[in-house]
PDB file of C-alpha atoms in Angstrom:
ATOM      1  CA  MET A   1      -9.327   3.617   2.812  1.00  0.00           C
ATOM      2  CA  ALA A   2     -12.163   1.731   1.149  1.00  0.00           C
ATOM      3  CA  GLY A   3     -11.744   2.576  -2.514  1.00  0.00           C
ATOM      4  CA  GLY A   4     -10.186  -0.635  -3.781  1.00  0.00           C
ATOM      5  CA  LYS A   5     -11.862  -2.960  -6.225  1.00  0.00           C
ATOM      6  CA  SER A   6     -11.422  -6.156  -4.120  1.00  0.00           C
ATOM      7  CA  LYS A   7     -10.599  -8.142  -7.278  1.00  0.00           C
ATOM      8  CA  ARG A   8      -8.665 -10.867  -5.453  1.00  0.00           C
ATOM      9  CA  MET A   9     -11.431 -11.285  -2.861  1.00  0.00           C
ATOM     10  CA  GLY A  10     -14.245 -11.436  -5.436  1.00  0.00           C
ATOM     11  CA  GLN A  11     -16.491  -9.223  -3.284  1.00  0.00           C
ATOM     12  CA  ASP A  12     -16.205  -5.905  -1.463  1.00  0.00           C
ATOM     13  CA  LYS A  13     -13.818  -6.631   1.427  1.00  0.00           C
ATOM     14  CA  ALA A  14     -15.016  -3.733   3.531  1.00  0.00           C
ATOM     15  CA  TRP A  15     -18.392  -5.351   4.171  1.00  0.00           C
ATOM     16  CA  ILE A  16     -17.200  -8.886   4.889  1.00  0.00           C
ATOM     17  CA  GLU A  17     -18.027  -9.750   8.470  1.00  0.00           C
ATOM     18  CA  LEU A  18     -15.589 -11.032  11.047  1.00  0.00           C
ATOM     19  CA  ASP A  19     -17.095 -11.916  14.421  1.00  0.00           C
ATOM     20  CA  GLY A  20     -20.390 -10.418  13.228  1.00  0.00           C
ATOM     21  CA  GLU A  21     -18.941  -7.027  12.321  1.00  0.00           C
ATOM     22  CA  PRO A  22     -17.998  -5.654   8.874  1.00  0.00           C
ATOM     23  CA  LEU A  23     -14.243  -5.224   8.470  1.00  0.00           C
ATOM     24  CA  ILE A  24     -14.624  -1.504   7.827  1.00  0.00           C
ATOM     25  CA  GLN A  25     -16.535  -1.048  11.082  1.00  0.00           C
ATOM     26  CA  ARG A  26     -13.787  -2.900  12.996  1.00  0.00           C
ATOM     27  CA  VAL A  27     -11.201  -0.528  11.508  1.00  0.00           C
ATOM     28  CA  ALA A  28     -13.306   2.564  12.224  1.00  0.00           C
ATOM     29  CA  THR A  29     -13.882   1.504  15.820  1.00  0.00           C
ATOM     30  CA  VAL A  30     -10.165   1.193  16.540  1.00  0.00           C
ATOM     31  CA  LEU A  31      -9.343   4.460  14.782  1.00  0.00           C
ATOM     32  CA  ALA A  32     -12.036   6.240  16.803  1.00  0.00           C
ATOM     33  CA  GLU A  33     -10.170   5.206  19.973  1.00  0.00           C
ATOM     34  CA  VAL A  34      -7.115   7.250  18.977  1.00  0.00           C
ATOM     35  CA  ALA A  35      -8.333   9.865  16.484  1.00  0.00           C
ATOM     36  CA  ASP A  36     -10.591  12.894  16.773  1.00  0.00           C
ATOM     37  CA  GLU A  37     -12.079  12.290  13.331  1.00  0.00           C
ATOM     38  CA  VAL A  38     -12.618   9.171  11.204  1.00  0.00           C
ATOM     39  CA  ILE A  39     -13.027   9.640   7.452  1.00  0.00           C
ATOM     40  CA  VAL A  40     -13.794   6.964   4.869  1.00  0.00           C
ATOM     41  CA  VAL A  41     -12.279   7.482   1.422  1.00  0.00           C
ATOM     42  CA  ALA A  42     -14.649   5.678  -0.933  1.00  0.00           C
ATOM     43  CA  ASN A  43     -16.648   6.245  -4.084  1.00  0.00           C
ATOM     44  CA  GLU A  44     -19.763   4.249  -3.159  1.00  0.00           C
ATOM     45  CA  PRO A  45     -22.701   5.890  -1.368  1.00  0.00           C
ATOM     46  CA  ARG A  46     -23.349   2.921   0.946  1.00  0.00           C
ATOM     47  CA  TYR A  47     -20.415   3.908   3.147  1.00  0.00           C
ATOM     48  CA  ALA A  48     -22.583   6.761   4.465  1.00  0.00           C
ATOM     49  CA  SER A  49     -24.496   4.069   6.411  1.00  0.00           C
ATOM     50  CA  LEU A  50     -21.524   3.911   8.792  1.00  0.00           C
ATOM     51  CA  GLY A  51     -22.365   7.357  10.132  1.00  0.00           C
ATOM     52  CA  LEU A  52     -18.876   8.612   9.295  1.00  0.00           C
ATOM     53  CA  ARG A  53     -17.720  11.355   6.986  1.00  0.00           C
ATOM     54  CA  VAL A  54     -17.222   9.871   3.517  1.00  0.00           C
ATOM     55  CA  VAL A  55     -14.925  11.595   1.032  1.00  0.00           C
ATOM     56  CA  ARG A  56     -14.910  10.745  -2.674  1.00  0.00           C
ATOM     57  CA  ASP A  57     -11.516   9.723  -3.984  1.00  0.00           C
ATOM     58  CA  LYS A  58     -10.099  12.794  -5.734  1.00  0.00           C
ATOM     59  CA  TYR A  59      -7.708  10.563  -7.728  1.00  0.00           C
ATOM     60  CA  PRO A  60      -9.748   7.472  -8.722  1.00  0.00           C
ATOM     61  CA  ALA A  61      -6.991   6.291 -11.085  1.00  0.00           C
ATOM     62  CA  GLY A  62      -4.304   7.007  -8.485  1.00  0.00           C
ATOM     63  CA  GLY A  63      -4.486   3.698  -6.641  1.00  0.00           C
ATOM     64  CA  ALA A  64      -3.695   3.614  -2.931  1.00  0.00           C
ATOM     65  CA  LEU A  65      -1.585   6.762  -3.209  1.00  0.00           C
ATOM     66  CA  GLY A  66      -4.584   8.646  -4.593  1.00  0.00           C
ATOM     67  CA  GLY A  67      -6.760   7.462  -1.741  1.00  0.00           C
ATOM     68  CA  ILE A  68      -4.163   8.435   0.836  1.00  0.00           C
ATOM     69  CA  ALA A  69      -3.711  11.872  -0.735  1.00  0.00           C
ATOM     70  CA  THR A  70      -7.484  12.379  -0.745  1.00  0.00           C
ATOM     71  CA  GLY A  71      -7.874  11.404   2.899  1.00  0.00           C
ATOM     72  CA  VAL A  72      -4.914  13.401   4.163  1.00  0.00           C
ATOM     73  CA  ALA A  73      -6.052  16.505   2.260  1.00  0.00           C
ATOM     74  CA  ALA A  74      -9.614  16.158   3.587  1.00  0.00           C
ATOM     75  CA  ALA A  75      -8.672  15.648   7.234  1.00  0.00           C
ATOM     76  CA  SER A  76      -9.126  18.421   9.778  1.00  0.00           C
ATOM     77  CA  HIS A  77      -5.826  17.788  11.539  1.00  0.00           C
ATOM     78  CA  ASP A  78      -2.209  17.982  10.409  1.00  0.00           C
ATOM     79  CA  THR A  79      -1.402  14.375  11.339  1.00  0.00           C
ATOM     80  CA  VAL A  80      -3.552  11.722   9.698  1.00  0.00           C
ATOM     81  CA  LEU A  81      -3.722   8.035  10.535  1.00  0.00           C
ATOM     82  CA  VAL A  82      -4.221   6.005   7.370  1.00  0.00           C
ATOM     83  CA  ALA A  83      -5.529   2.447   7.475  1.00  0.00           C
ATOM     84  CA  ALA A  84      -6.902   0.048   4.902  1.00  0.00           C
ATOM     85  CA  CYS A  85     -10.431  -1.265   5.399  1.00  0.00           C
ATOM     86  CA  ASP A  86      -9.206  -4.864   5.210  1.00  0.00           C
ATOM     87  CA  MET A  87      -7.074  -4.879   8.373  1.00  0.00           C
ATOM     88  CA  PRO A  88      -9.278  -6.629  10.952  1.00  0.00           C
ATOM     89  CA  PHE A  89      -6.781  -6.719  13.810  1.00  0.00           C
ATOM     90  CA  LEU A  90      -5.691  -3.106  14.145  1.00  0.00           C
ATOM     91  CA  SER A  91      -4.777  -2.146  17.676  1.00  0.00           C
ATOM     92  CA  ALA A  92      -5.096   1.174  19.450  1.00  0.00           C
ATOM     93  CA  GLU A  93      -1.777   0.430  21.184  1.00  0.00           C
ATOM     94  CA  MET A  94       0.037   0.214  17.837  1.00  0.00           C
ATOM     95  CA  TRP A  95      -1.488   3.522  16.737  1.00  0.00           C
ATOM     96  CA  ARG A  96      -0.451   5.095  20.044  1.00  0.00           C
ATOM     97  CA  LEU A  97       3.103   3.918  19.416  1.00  0.00           C
ATOM     98  CA  LEU A  98       3.125   5.601  16.005  1.00  0.00           C
ATOM     99  CA  LEU A  99       1.492   8.721  17.445  1.00  0.00           C
ATOM    100  CA  SER A 100       4.247   8.935  20.064  1.00  0.00           C
ATOM    101  CA  HIS A 101       6.541   9.900  17.155  1.00  0.00           C
ATOM    102  CA  VAL A 102       4.372  12.754  15.804  1.00  0.00           C
ATOM    103  CA  GLY A 103       6.520  15.744  14.913  1.00  0.00           C
ATOM    104  CA  GLU A 104       9.630  13.671  14.262  1.00  0.00           C
ATOM    105  CA  ALA A 105       8.845  13.207  10.551  1.00  0.00           C
ATOM    106  CA  ASP A 106       6.225  13.850   7.866  1.00  0.00           C
ATOM    107  CA  VAL A 107       5.581  10.119   7.540  1.00  0.00           C
ATOM    108  CA  VAL A 108       5.736   7.776  10.531  1.00  0.00           C
ATOM    109  CA  ILE A 109       5.499   4.282   9.148  1.00  0.00           C
ATOM    110  CA  PRO A 110       5.957   0.726  10.398  1.00  0.00           C
ATOM    111  CA  ARG A 111       8.536  -1.375   8.564  1.00  0.00           C
ATOM    112  CA  VAL A 112       7.993  -5.127   8.742  1.00  0.00           C
ATOM    113  CA  GLY A 113      10.278  -7.594   6.998  1.00  0.00           C
ATOM    114  CA  GLY A 114      12.065  -4.640   5.411  1.00  0.00           C
ATOM    115  CA  GLU A 115       8.825  -3.413   3.767  1.00  0.00           C
ATOM    116  CA  TYR A 116       6.884  -0.273   4.628  1.00  0.00           C
ATOM    117  CA  GLU A 117       3.294  -0.713   5.859  1.00  0.00           C
ATOM    118  CA  THR A 118       1.993   2.171   3.760  1.00  0.00           C
ATOM    119  CA  LEU A 119      -1.661   1.524   4.600  1.00  0.00           C
ATOM    120  CA  HIS A 120      -1.009   1.565   8.354  1.00  0.00           C
ATOM    121  CA  ALA A 121       0.916   4.790   8.835  1.00  0.00           C
ATOM    122  CA  LEU A 122       0.787   8.448   9.811  1.00  0.00           C
ATOM    123  CA  TYR A 123       1.024  11.140   7.137  1.00  0.00           C
ATOM    124  CA  ALA A 124       1.322  14.894   7.721  1.00  0.00           C
ATOM    125  CA  LYS A 125      -0.501  17.417   5.541  1.00  0.00           C
ATOM    126  CA  ALA A 126       2.939  18.542   4.304  1.00  0.00           C
ATOM    127  CA  CYS A 127       2.962  15.348   2.202  1.00  0.00           C
ATOM    128  CA  VAL A 128      -0.082  16.276   0.101  1.00  0.00           C
ATOM    129  CA  PRO A 129       1.648  18.419  -2.565  1.00  0.00           C
ATOM    130  CA  HIS A 130       4.339  15.758  -2.990  1.00  0.00           C
ATOM    131  CA  MET A 131       1.703  13.035  -3.287  1.00  0.00           C
ATOM    132  CA  ALA A 132      -0.236  15.099  -5.850  1.00  0.00           C
ATOM    133  CA  ARG A 133       2.921  15.653  -7.906  1.00  0.00           C
ATOM    134  CA  ALA A 134       3.731  11.924  -7.894  1.00  0.00           C
ATOM    135  CA  ILE A 135       0.175  11.118  -9.012  1.00  0.00           C
ATOM    136  CA  ALA A 136       0.339  13.752 -11.784  1.00  0.00           C
ATOM    137  CA  GLU A 137       3.571  12.135 -12.962  1.00  0.00           C
ATOM    138  CA  ASN A 138       1.927   8.679 -12.844  1.00  0.00           C
ATOM    139  CA  ARG A 139       4.314   7.513 -10.112  1.00  0.00           C
ATOM    140  CA  LEU A 140       1.660   5.646  -8.158  1.00  0.00           C
ATOM    141  CA  ARG A 141       3.655   3.612  -5.654  1.00  0.00           C
ATOM    142  CA  VAL A 142       2.808   5.014  -2.233  1.00  0.00           C
ATOM    143  CA  ILE A 143       6.506   5.498  -1.501  1.00  0.00           C
ATOM    144  CA  ALA A 144       7.032   7.522  -4.717  1.00  0.00           C
ATOM    145  CA  PHE A 145       7.191  10.787  -2.769  1.00  0.00           C
ATOM    146  CA  PHE A 146       9.142   9.544   0.272  1.00  0.00           C
ATOM    147  CA  ASP A 147      12.416  11.015  -0.987  1.00  0.00           C
ATOM    148  CA  GLN A 148      10.840  14.499  -0.796  1.00  0.00           C
ATOM    149  CA  VAL A 149       9.655  14.342   2.838  1.00  0.00           C
ATOM    150  CA  ARG A 150      10.987  13.288   6.221  1.00  0.00           C
ATOM    151  CA  VAL A 151      10.231   9.595   6.818  1.00  0.00           C
ATOM    152  CA  LEU A 152      10.603   7.800  10.132  1.00  0.00           C
ATOM    153  CA  ALA A 153      10.432   4.024   9.890  1.00  0.00           C
ATOM    154  CA  ILE A 154       9.431   2.196  13.058  1.00  0.00           C
ATOM    155  CA  ASP A 155      11.109  -1.194  12.882  1.00  0.00           C
ATOM    156  CA  GLU A 156      10.080  -4.579  14.204  1.00  0.00           C
ATOM    157  CA  PRO A 157      11.692  -4.522  17.670  1.00  0.00           C
ATOM    158  CA  GLU A 158       9.734  -1.392  18.624  1.00  0.00           C
ATOM    159  CA  LEU A 159       6.559  -2.674  16.914  1.00  0.00           C
ATOM    160  CA  ARG A 160       6.785  -6.056  18.662  1.00  0.00           C
ATOM    161  CA  ALA A 161       6.938  -4.314  22.031  1.00  0.00           C
ATOM    162  CA  VAL A 162       3.219  -3.538  21.632  1.00  0.00           C
ATOM    163  CA  ASP A 163       2.209  -6.364  19.242  1.00  0.00           C
ATOM    164  CA  PRO A 164       4.522  -9.385  19.647  1.00  0.00           C
ATOM    165  CA  THR A 165       3.046 -11.257  16.647  1.00  0.00           C
ATOM    166  CA  LEU A 166       2.556  -8.132  14.472  1.00  0.00           C
ATOM    167  CA  ARG A 167      -1.049  -9.194  13.967  1.00  0.00           C
ATOM    168  CA  SER A 168      -1.997  -5.516  13.586  1.00  0.00           C
ATOM    169  CA  PHE A 169      -0.610  -5.634  10.056  1.00  0.00           C
ATOM    170  CA  THR A 170      -2.716  -8.581   8.886  1.00  0.00           C
ATOM    171  CA  ASN A 171      -4.873  -7.770   5.908  1.00  0.00           C
ATOM    172  CA  VAL A 172      -7.317  -9.931   4.019  1.00  0.00           C
ATOM    173  CA  ASN A 173      -7.076  -9.660   0.253  1.00  0.00           C
ATOM    174  CA  THR A 174      -8.155 -13.169  -0.740  1.00  0.00           C
ATOM    175  CA  PRO A 175     -10.675 -15.771   0.441  1.00  0.00           C
ATOM    176  CA  GLU A 176      -7.713 -17.801   1.738  1.00  0.00           C
ATOM    177  CA  GLU A 177      -6.423 -14.885   3.841  1.00  0.00           C
ATOM    178  CA  LEU A 178      -9.948 -14.363   5.167  1.00  0.00           C
ATOM    179  CA  ALA A 179     -10.220 -18.044   6.135  1.00  0.00           C
ATOM    180  CA  THR A 180      -6.889 -17.807   7.960  1.00  0.00           C
ATOM    181  CA  ALA A 181      -8.066 -14.658   9.780  1.00  0.00           C
ATOM    182  CA  LEU A 182     -11.342 -16.317  10.748  1.00  0.00           C
ATOM    183  CA  SER A 183      -9.528 -19.338  12.186  1.00  0.00           C
ATOM    184  CA  ALA A 184      -6.882 -17.316  14.053  1.00  0.00           C
ATOM    185  CA  PRO A 185      -7.226 -17.097  17.833  1.00  0.00           C
TER     186      PRO A 185
END
């Protein structure tokens, strides 16, 4: 997911480098370890330089939910891993944990501090019509359709078994968050 406006960062987050690598490339590299296909949902042509399939956001006014719906609909497989481009510390082990629950629900989603990690989750194609309906009704919170599908929340004890500090869920939305990420061990 690389369709955001990066207003709080003041520049396109996807292309900010961490350890000499753009954030979006770091995300794509981890996803490629656990997925057969990596798709970038974005509206800017420069994402083609990554050598990945780029899909234009079908719902540009639909926020994150629109981007998720676009990516899930465009994917070749029934189960789709969704990640934001500003999550520099994704781990293949965390994705494998989520993937171990495929088939148990339409959405397999980490829950940290009582909040869903909607941009680090698995979504089945069965979610797409429910997402589209929520967008059409201007209900743009990612969880707007959750009451219409089977949702499996993976809570902190299970998440911490593979990522004790939950660093996988770190995202960088502001220059301050980026500075913290850059100084983290």
